[in-house]
PDB file of C-alpha atoms in Angstrom:
ATOM      1  CA  UNK A   1       7.047  33.654  -6.348  1.00  0.00           C
ATOM      2  CA  UNK A   2       8.092  30.433  -8.058  1.00  0.00           C
ATOM      3  CA  UNK A   3       6.117  27.388  -7.089  1.00  0.00           C
ATOM      4  CA  UNK A   4       2.811  25.641  -7.476  1.00  0.00           C
ATOM      5  CA  UNK A   5      -0.377  27.677  -7.268  1.00  0.00           C
ATOM      6  CA  UNK A   6      -3.763  26.074  -6.719  1.00  0.00           C
ATOM      7  CA  UNK A   7      -7.099  27.789  -7.217  1.00  0.00           C
ATOM      8  CA  UNK A   8      -9.524  27.975  -5.569  1.00  0.00           C
ATOM      9  CA  UNK A   9      -8.427  27.440  -1.955  1.00  0.00           C
ATOM     10  CA  UNK A  10     -11.915  26.604  -0.696  1.00  0.00           C
ATOM     11  CA  UNK A  11     -15.121  25.540  -2.376  1.00  0.00           C
ATOM     12  CA  UNK A  12     -18.495  24.199  -1.376  1.00  0.00           C
ATOM     13  CA  UNK A  13     -20.445  22.297  -4.019  1.00  0.00           C
ATOM     14  CA  UNK A  14     -23.856  20.757  -4.081  1.00  0.00           C
ATOM     15  CA  UNK A  15     -24.141  17.120  -5.091  1.00  0.00           C
ATOM     16  CA  UNK A  16     -24.234  16.857  -8.858  1.00  0.00           C
ATOM     17  CA  UNK A  17     -22.515  20.168  -9.561  1.00  0.00           C
ATOM     18  CA  UNK A  18     -19.325  20.345 -11.565  1.00  0.00           C
ATOM     19  CA  UNK A  19     -16.135  22.283 -11.028  1.00  0.00           C
ATOM     20  CA  UNK A  20     -12.539  22.544 -12.160  1.00  0.00           C
ATOM     21  CA  UNK A  21      -9.503  22.899  -9.923  1.00  0.00           C
ATOM     22  CA  UNK A  22      -6.549  24.661 -11.476  1.00  0.00           C
ATOM     23  CA  UNK A  23      -2.916  23.929 -10.770  1.00  0.00           C
ATOM     24  CA  UNK A  24      -0.242  26.185 -12.233  1.00  0.00           C
ATOM     25  CA  UNK A  25       3.533  25.869 -11.917  1.00  0.00           C
ATOM     26  CA  UNK A  26       6.246  28.165 -13.198  1.00  0.00           C
ATOM     27  CA  UNK A  27       9.268  25.903 -12.717  1.00  0.00           C
ATOM     28  CA  UNK A  28       9.176  24.244 -16.139  1.00  0.00           C
ATOM     29  CA  UNK A  29       8.434  20.898 -14.480  1.00  0.00           C
ATOM     30  CA  UNK A  30       7.457  18.012 -16.723  1.00  0.00           C
ATOM     31  CA  UNK A  31       5.658  15.904 -14.142  1.00  0.00           C
ATOM     32  CA  UNK A  32       2.476  17.005 -12.425  1.00  0.00           C
ATOM     33  CA  UNK A  33       0.213  15.195  -9.975  1.00  0.00           C
ATOM     34  CA  UNK A  34      -3.154  15.506  -8.295  1.00  0.00           C
ATOM     35  CA  UNK A  35      -3.603  13.941  -4.842  1.00  0.00           C
ATOM     36  CA  UNK A  36      -6.436  13.850  -2.382  1.00  0.00           C
ATOM     37  CA  UNK A  37      -5.914  13.779   1.375  1.00  0.00           C
ATOM     38  CA  UNK A  38      -8.492  12.245   3.662  1.00  0.00           C
ATOM     39  CA  UNK A  39      -8.303  11.628   7.425  1.00  0.00           C
ATOM     40  CA  UNK A  40      -6.806   8.222   8.156  1.00  0.00           C
ATOM     41  CA  UNK A  41      -6.111   7.557   4.461  1.00  0.00           C
ATOM     42  CA  UNK A  42      -3.054   9.655   3.825  1.00  0.00           C
ATOM     43  CA  UNK A  43      -2.363  11.086   0.402  1.00  0.00           C
ATOM     44  CA  UNK A  44      -3.641   9.171  -2.617  1.00  0.00           C
ATOM     45  CA  UNK A  45      -2.827   9.797  -6.257  1.00  0.00           C
ATOM     46  CA  UNK A  46      -5.799  10.676  -8.471  1.00  0.00           C
ATOM     47  CA  UNK A  47      -4.188  11.399 -11.844  1.00  0.00           C
ATOM     48  CA  UNK A  48      -0.787  12.383 -13.099  1.00  0.00           C
ATOM     49  CA  UNK A  49       0.872  13.803 -16.195  1.00  0.00           C
ATOM     50  CA  UNK A  50       4.352  13.134 -17.535  1.00  0.00           C
ATOM     51  CA  UNK A  51       4.310  16.059 -19.957  1.00  0.00           C
ATOM     52  CA  UNK A  52       2.208  18.462 -21.958  1.00  0.00           C
ATOM     53  CA  UNK A  53      -0.715  16.723 -23.622  1.00  0.00           C
ATOM     54  CA  UNK A  54      -0.405  13.529 -21.546  1.00  0.00           C
ATOM     55  CA  UNK A  55      -2.428  12.287 -18.586  1.00  0.00           C
ATOM     56  CA  UNK A  56      -2.763   8.971 -16.787  1.00  0.00           C
ATOM     57  CA  UNK A  57      -4.806   7.424 -13.989  1.00  0.00           C
ATOM     58  CA  UNK A  58      -3.497   7.040 -10.478  1.00  0.00           C
ATOM     59  CA  UNK A  59      -4.878   5.045  -7.557  1.00  0.00           C
ATOM     60  CA  UNK A  60      -8.287   6.714  -7.219  1.00  0.00           C
ATOM     61  CA  UNK A  61      -9.284   8.209 -10.590  1.00  0.00           C
ATOM     62  CA  UNK A  62     -13.017   7.454 -10.604  1.00  0.00           C
ATOM     63  CA  UNK A  63     -15.213  10.559 -10.763  1.00  0.00           C
ATOM     64  CA  UNK A  64     -12.367  12.824 -11.902  1.00  0.00           C
ATOM     65  CA  UNK A  65     -10.980  13.962 -15.230  1.00  0.00           C
ATOM     66  CA  UNK A  66      -7.821  15.894 -15.977  1.00  0.00           C
ATOM     67  CA  UNK A  67      -6.239  17.850 -18.774  1.00  0.00           C
ATOM     68  CA  UNK A  68      -2.774  19.232 -19.468  1.00  0.00           C
ATOM     69  CA  UNK A  69      -3.078  21.381 -22.542  1.00  0.00           C
ATOM     70  CA  UNK A  70      -0.190  23.601 -21.477  1.00  0.00           C
ATOM     71  CA  UNK A  71       2.953  22.435 -19.726  1.00  0.00           C
ATOM     72  CA  UNK A  72       2.465  24.806 -16.805  1.00  0.00           C
ATOM     73  CA  UNK A  73      -1.179  23.947 -16.072  1.00  0.00           C
ATOM     74  CA  UNK A  74      -2.834  20.774 -14.821  1.00  0.00           C
ATOM     75  CA  UNK A  75      -6.608  20.881 -14.419  1.00  0.00           C
ATOM     76  CA  UNK A  76      -8.680  18.526 -12.293  1.00  0.00           C
ATOM     77  CA  UNK A  77     -12.381  18.294 -13.112  1.00  0.00           C
ATOM     78  CA  UNK A  78     -15.308  16.903 -11.195  1.00  0.00           C
ATOM     79  CA  UNK A  79     -18.189  16.371 -13.617  1.00  0.00           C
ATOM     80  CA  UNK A  80     -20.848  15.449 -11.064  1.00  0.00           C
ATOM     81  CA  UNK A  81     -19.676  16.001  -7.514  1.00  0.00           C
ATOM     82  CA  UNK A  82     -20.515  13.465  -4.809  1.00  0.00           C
ATOM     83  CA  UNK A  83     -20.172  13.755  -1.021  1.00  0.00           C
ATOM     84  CA  UNK A  84     -17.425  11.092  -1.188  1.00  0.00           C
ATOM     85  CA  UNK A  85     -15.311  13.655  -3.027  1.00  0.00           C
ATOM     86  CA  UNK A  86     -15.219  15.910   0.014  1.00  0.00           C
ATOM     87  CA  UNK A  87     -11.482  16.129   0.629  1.00  0.00           C
ATOM     88  CA  UNK A  88      -8.410  18.306   0.506  1.00  0.00           C
ATOM     89  CA  UNK A  89      -6.819  18.257  -2.929  1.00  0.00           C
ATOM     90  CA  UNK A  90      -3.129  18.840  -3.503  1.00  0.00           C
ATOM     91  CA  UNK A  91      -1.309  19.409  -6.727  1.00  0.00           C
ATOM     92  CA  UNK A  92       2.398  18.685  -7.012  1.00  0.00           C
ATOM     93  CA  UNK A  93       5.049  18.951  -9.660  1.00  0.00           C
ATOM     94  CA  UNK A  94       8.523  17.578 -10.240  1.00  0.00           C
ATOM     95  CA  UNK A  95      11.264  18.136 -12.809  1.00  0.00           C
ATOM     96  CA  UNK A  96      12.247  14.510 -13.165  1.00  0.00           C
ATOM     97  CA  UNK A  97      10.428  11.220 -12.809  1.00  0.00           C
ATOM     98  CA  UNK A  98      12.669   9.831 -10.099  1.00  0.00           C
ATOM     99  CA  UNK A  99      14.705  11.072  -7.168  1.00  0.00           C
ATOM    100  CA  UNK A 100      13.808  14.726  -7.575  1.00  0.00           C
ATOM    101  CA  UNK A 101      12.083  17.184  -5.309  1.00  0.00           C
ATOM    102  CA  UNK A 102       8.316  17.400  -5.331  1.00  0.00           C
ATOM    103  CA  UNK A 103       6.840  20.878  -4.990  1.00  0.00           C
ATOM    104  CA  UNK A 104       3.322  20.935  -3.579  1.00  0.00           C
ATOM    105  CA  UNK A 105       0.589  23.519  -3.810  1.00  0.00           C
ATOM    106  CA  UNK A 106      -1.185  24.905  -0.757  1.00  0.00           C
ATOM    107  CA  UNK A 107      -4.257  22.718  -1.258  1.00  0.00           C
ATOM    108  CA  UNK A 108      -7.936  23.117  -2.104  1.00  0.00           C
ATOM    109  CA  UNK A 109     -10.472  22.236   0.564  1.00  0.00           C
ATOM    110  CA  UNK A 110     -13.593  20.953  -1.179  1.00  0.00           C
ATOM    111  CA  UNK A 111     -16.855  20.164   0.558  1.00  0.00           C
ATOM    112  CA  UNK A 112     -19.692  18.482  -1.323  1.00  0.00           C
ATOM    113  CA  UNK A 113     -23.065  18.740   0.393  1.00  0.00           C
TER     114      UNK A 113
ATOM    115  CA  UNK B   1       0.118  -3.988   6.167  1.00  0.00           C
ATOM    116  CA  UNK B   2       0.990  -0.568   4.747  1.00  0.00           C
ATOM    117  CA  UNK B   3       4.043  -0.410   2.530  1.00  0.00           C
ATOM    118  CA  UNK B   4       5.249   2.650   4.442  1.00  0.00           C
ATOM    119  CA  UNK B   5       4.944   2.690   8.212  1.00  0.00           C
ATOM    120  CA  UNK B   6       5.698   5.656  10.427  1.00  0.00           C
ATOM    121  CA  UNK B   7       6.177   5.760  14.169  1.00  0.00           C
ATOM    122  CA  UNK B   8       5.085   7.194  16.409  1.00  0.00           C
ATOM    123  CA  UNK B   9       1.693   8.345  15.126  1.00  0.00           C
ATOM    124  CA  UNK B  10       1.566  11.100  17.734  1.00  0.00           C
ATOM    125  CA  UNK B  11       4.456  12.755  19.494  1.00  0.00           C
ATOM    126  CA  UNK B  12       4.406  15.415  22.185  1.00  0.00           C
ATOM    127  CA  UNK B  13       7.586  17.161  23.282  1.00  0.00           C
ATOM    128  CA  UNK B  14       8.775  20.058  25.360  1.00  0.00           C
ATOM    129  CA  UNK B  15      10.614  22.892  23.696  1.00  0.00           C
ATOM    130  CA  UNK B  16      14.288  22.110  23.360  1.00  0.00           C
ATOM    131  CA  UNK B  17      13.921  18.327  23.244  1.00  0.00           C
ATOM    132  CA  UNK B  18      15.532  16.129  20.588  1.00  0.00           C
ATOM    133  CA  UNK B  19      12.900  14.439  18.436  1.00  0.00           C
ATOM    134  CA  UNK B  20      13.053  11.353  16.256  1.00  0.00           C
ATOM    135  CA  UNK B  21      10.419  10.171  13.805  1.00  0.00           C
ATOM    136  CA  UNK B  22      10.873   6.798  12.153  1.00  0.00           C
ATOM    137  CA  UNK B  23       9.831   5.485   8.758  1.00  0.00           C
ATOM    138  CA  UNK B  24      10.049   1.896   7.563  1.00  0.00           C
ATOM    139  CA  UNK B  25       9.226   0.792   4.069  1.00  0.00           C
ATOM    140  CA  UNK B  26       8.850  -2.551   2.368  1.00  0.00           C
ATOM    141  CA  UNK B  27       9.188  -1.556  -1.266  1.00  0.00           C
ATOM    142  CA  UNK B  28      12.303  -0.985  -3.310  1.00  0.00           C
ATOM    143  CA  UNK B  29      12.889   2.722  -3.655  1.00  0.00           C
ATOM    144  CA  UNK B  30      14.778   5.252  -5.711  1.00  0.00           C
ATOM    145  CA  UNK B  31      14.398   7.922  -3.021  1.00  0.00           C
ATOM    146  CA  UNK B  32      12.752   8.653   0.318  1.00  0.00           C
ATOM    147  CA  UNK B  33      10.991  11.965   0.869  1.00  0.00           C
ATOM    148  CA  UNK B  34      10.209  13.761   4.116  1.00  0.00           C
ATOM    149  CA  UNK B  35       7.373  16.273   4.023  1.00  0.00           C
ATOM    150  CA  UNK B  36       5.968  18.768   6.529  1.00  0.00           C
ATOM    151  CA  UNK B  37       2.369  19.909   6.788  1.00  0.00           C
ATOM    152  CA  UNK B  38       1.223  22.581   9.230  1.00  0.00           C
ATOM    153  CA  UNK B  39      -2.400  22.465  10.430  1.00  0.00           C
ATOM    154  CA  UNK B  40      -4.689  23.607   7.642  1.00  0.00           C
ATOM    155  CA  UNK B  41      -1.679  24.314   5.509  1.00  0.00           C
ATOM    156  CA  UNK B  42       0.123  23.169   2.445  1.00  0.00           C
ATOM    157  CA  UNK B  43       2.797  20.521   2.149  1.00  0.00           C
ATOM    158  CA  UNK B  44       6.467  21.401   2.090  1.00  0.00           C
ATOM    159  CA  UNK B  45       9.248  19.091   0.992  1.00  0.00           C
ATOM    160  CA  UNK B  46      11.943  18.896   3.664  1.00  0.00           C
ATOM    161  CA  UNK B  47      14.307  16.243   2.328  1.00  0.00           C
ATOM    162  CA  UNK B  48      14.777  13.911  -0.575  1.00  0.00           C
ATOM    163  CA  UNK B  49      17.442  11.295   0.001  1.00  0.00           C
ATOM    164  CA  UNK B  50      18.561   8.028  -1.488  1.00  0.00           C
ATOM    165  CA  UNK B  51      21.502   7.299   0.797  1.00  0.00           C
ATOM    166  CA  UNK B  52      23.311   8.507   3.880  1.00  0.00           C
ATOM    167  CA  UNK B  53      22.370  11.621   5.758  1.00  0.00           C
ATOM    168  CA  UNK B  54      21.239  15.173   5.025  1.00  0.00           C
ATOM    169  CA  UNK B  55      21.043  18.194   7.308  1.00  0.00           C
ATOM    170  CA  UNK B  56      19.145  21.440   6.984  1.00  0.00           C
ATOM    171  CA  UNK B  57      19.261  23.737   9.961  1.00  0.00           C
ATOM    172  CA  UNK B  58      17.954  21.823  12.979  1.00  0.00           C
ATOM    173  CA  UNK B  59      16.584  19.003  10.848  1.00  0.00           C
ATOM    174  CA  UNK B  60      18.518  15.864  10.002  1.00  0.00           C
ATOM    175  CA  UNK B  61      17.345  12.981   7.831  1.00  0.00           C
ATOM    176  CA  UNK B  62      19.046   9.626   7.582  1.00  0.00           C
ATOM    177  CA  UNK B  63      18.381   6.521   5.562  1.00  0.00           C
ATOM    178  CA  UNK B  64      19.594   2.935   5.785  1.00  0.00           C
ATOM    179  CA  UNK B  65      18.874   1.282   2.450  1.00  0.00           C
ATOM    180  CA  UNK B  66      19.749  -2.232   3.629  1.00  0.00           C
ATOM    181  CA  UNK B  67      17.379  -2.032   6.596  1.00  0.00           C
ATOM    182  CA  UNK B  68      14.741  -0.058   4.620  1.00  0.00           C
ATOM    183  CA  UNK B  69      14.504   2.519   7.340  1.00  0.00           C
ATOM    184  CA  UNK B  70      14.718   6.283   7.545  1.00  0.00           C
ATOM    185  CA  UNK B  71      14.645   8.702  10.454  1.00  0.00           C
ATOM    186  CA  UNK B  72      13.902  12.391  10.751  1.00  0.00           C
ATOM    187  CA  UNK B  73      15.529  14.136  13.697  1.00  0.00           C
ATOM    188  CA  UNK B  74      14.770  17.591  15.022  1.00  0.00           C
ATOM    189  CA  UNK B  75      17.330  19.082  17.376  1.00  0.00           C
ATOM    190  CA  UNK B  76      16.384  21.769  19.902  1.00  0.00           C
ATOM    191  CA  UNK B  77      12.686  21.502  19.037  1.00  0.00           C
ATOM    192  CA  UNK B  78      10.549  24.626  18.979  1.00  0.00           C
ATOM    193  CA  UNK B  79       6.762  25.152  19.062  1.00  0.00           C
ATOM    194  CA  UNK B  80       6.887  26.250  15.426  1.00  0.00           C
ATOM    195  CA  UNK B  81       8.019  22.702  14.572  1.00  0.00           C
ATOM    196  CA  UNK B  82       4.513  21.516  15.508  1.00  0.00           C
ATOM    197  CA  UNK B  83       3.171  19.946  12.334  1.00  0.00           C
ATOM    198  CA  UNK B  84       2.458  16.648  10.642  1.00  0.00           C
ATOM    199  CA  UNK B  85       5.562  14.968   9.252  1.00  0.00           C
ATOM    200  CA  UNK B  86       5.039  12.561   6.376  1.00  0.00           C
ATOM    201  CA  UNK B  87       7.506  10.170   4.831  1.00  0.00           C
ATOM    202  CA  UNK B  88       6.990   8.983   1.275  1.00  0.00           C
ATOM    203  CA  UNK B  89       8.821   6.197  -0.525  1.00  0.00           C
ATOM    204  CA  UNK B  90       9.449   6.806  -4.202  1.00  0.00           C
ATOM    205  CA  UNK B  91       9.419   3.641  -6.273  1.00  0.00           C
ATOM    206  CA  UNK B  92      12.118   3.019  -8.804  1.00  0.00           C
ATOM    207  CA  UNK B  93      11.653   1.756 -12.332  1.00  0.00           C
ATOM    208  CA  UNK B  94       8.401   3.590 -13.009  1.00  0.00           C
ATOM    209  CA  UNK B  95       7.385   6.041 -15.711  1.00  0.00           C
ATOM    210  CA  UNK B  96       6.515   8.708 -13.165  1.00  0.00           C
ATOM    211  CA  UNK B  97       7.326   9.711  -9.598  1.00  0.00           C
ATOM    212  CA  UNK B  98       5.288   7.108  -7.775  1.00  0.00           C
ATOM    213  CA  UNK B  99       5.110   8.036  -4.086  1.00  0.00           C
ATOM    214  CA  UNK B 100       3.750   5.767  -1.369  1.00  0.00           C
ATOM    215  CA  UNK B 101       2.937   7.855   1.669  1.00  0.00           C
ATOM    216  CA  UNK B 102       3.068   7.019   5.332  1.00  0.00           C
ATOM    217  CA  UNK B 103       0.147   7.985   7.545  1.00  0.00           C
ATOM    218  CA  UNK B 104       2.038  10.881   9.080  1.00  0.00           C
ATOM    219  CA  UNK B 105       3.315  11.714  12.551  1.00  0.00           C
ATOM    220  CA  UNK B 106       1.568  14.505  14.431  1.00  0.00           C
ATOM    221  CA  UNK B 107       4.184  16.450  16.383  1.00  0.00           C
ATOM    222  CA  UNK B 108       3.232  18.917  19.092  1.00  0.00           C
ATOM    223  CA  UNK B 109       5.966  20.916  20.793  1.00  0.00           C
ATOM    224  CA  UNK B 110       4.961  22.753  23.952  1.00  0.00           C
ATOM    225  CA  UNK B 111       6.764  25.901  25.126  1.00  0.00           C
TER     226      UNK B 111
END
């Protein structure tokens, strides 16, 4: 099915561990985004990419790194997980930079203990 | 003050009722998005509009650019409409799709 696929769906990490969240889209979208969703905070942009090989910081980039080596994949890395990174992470993609549909993944629920 | 305000924050309805969720924004926009999120679920885009009105099934979205206000209406509500509805204002003149999200409206429809 066409869309945005996020893996894994759930993960529990210990403080200090590292992990990578994968986002894959098969719609040939140029723009890809990583958000985190926390109770009472709404969705906040972590990093984004405007095309293959490019990445940029969003509102809350500290503690995260990203890479977009292939157009269809956008990876979000946590080098040393902290409890404050416990959240639900959503990836999204869009064909154009403005006034175009966003397609969201199903989310990754991450708990850092 | 948030740049995107939704009201109400919580909404309870009986099946069959007409529902309205409001969204006001203070920023200039290129588009306004309405999203739906079921409990524990992913996010689905319902509408993207920059003017006027759009309809999809029982859902209607309207926007008034001059008043910086958008509404999402659900006609003949059903328990399966129970979800969080989020509006997001997309800024214009940026190098990427910059969305500012509202806090969401939790809708519960009872049978």
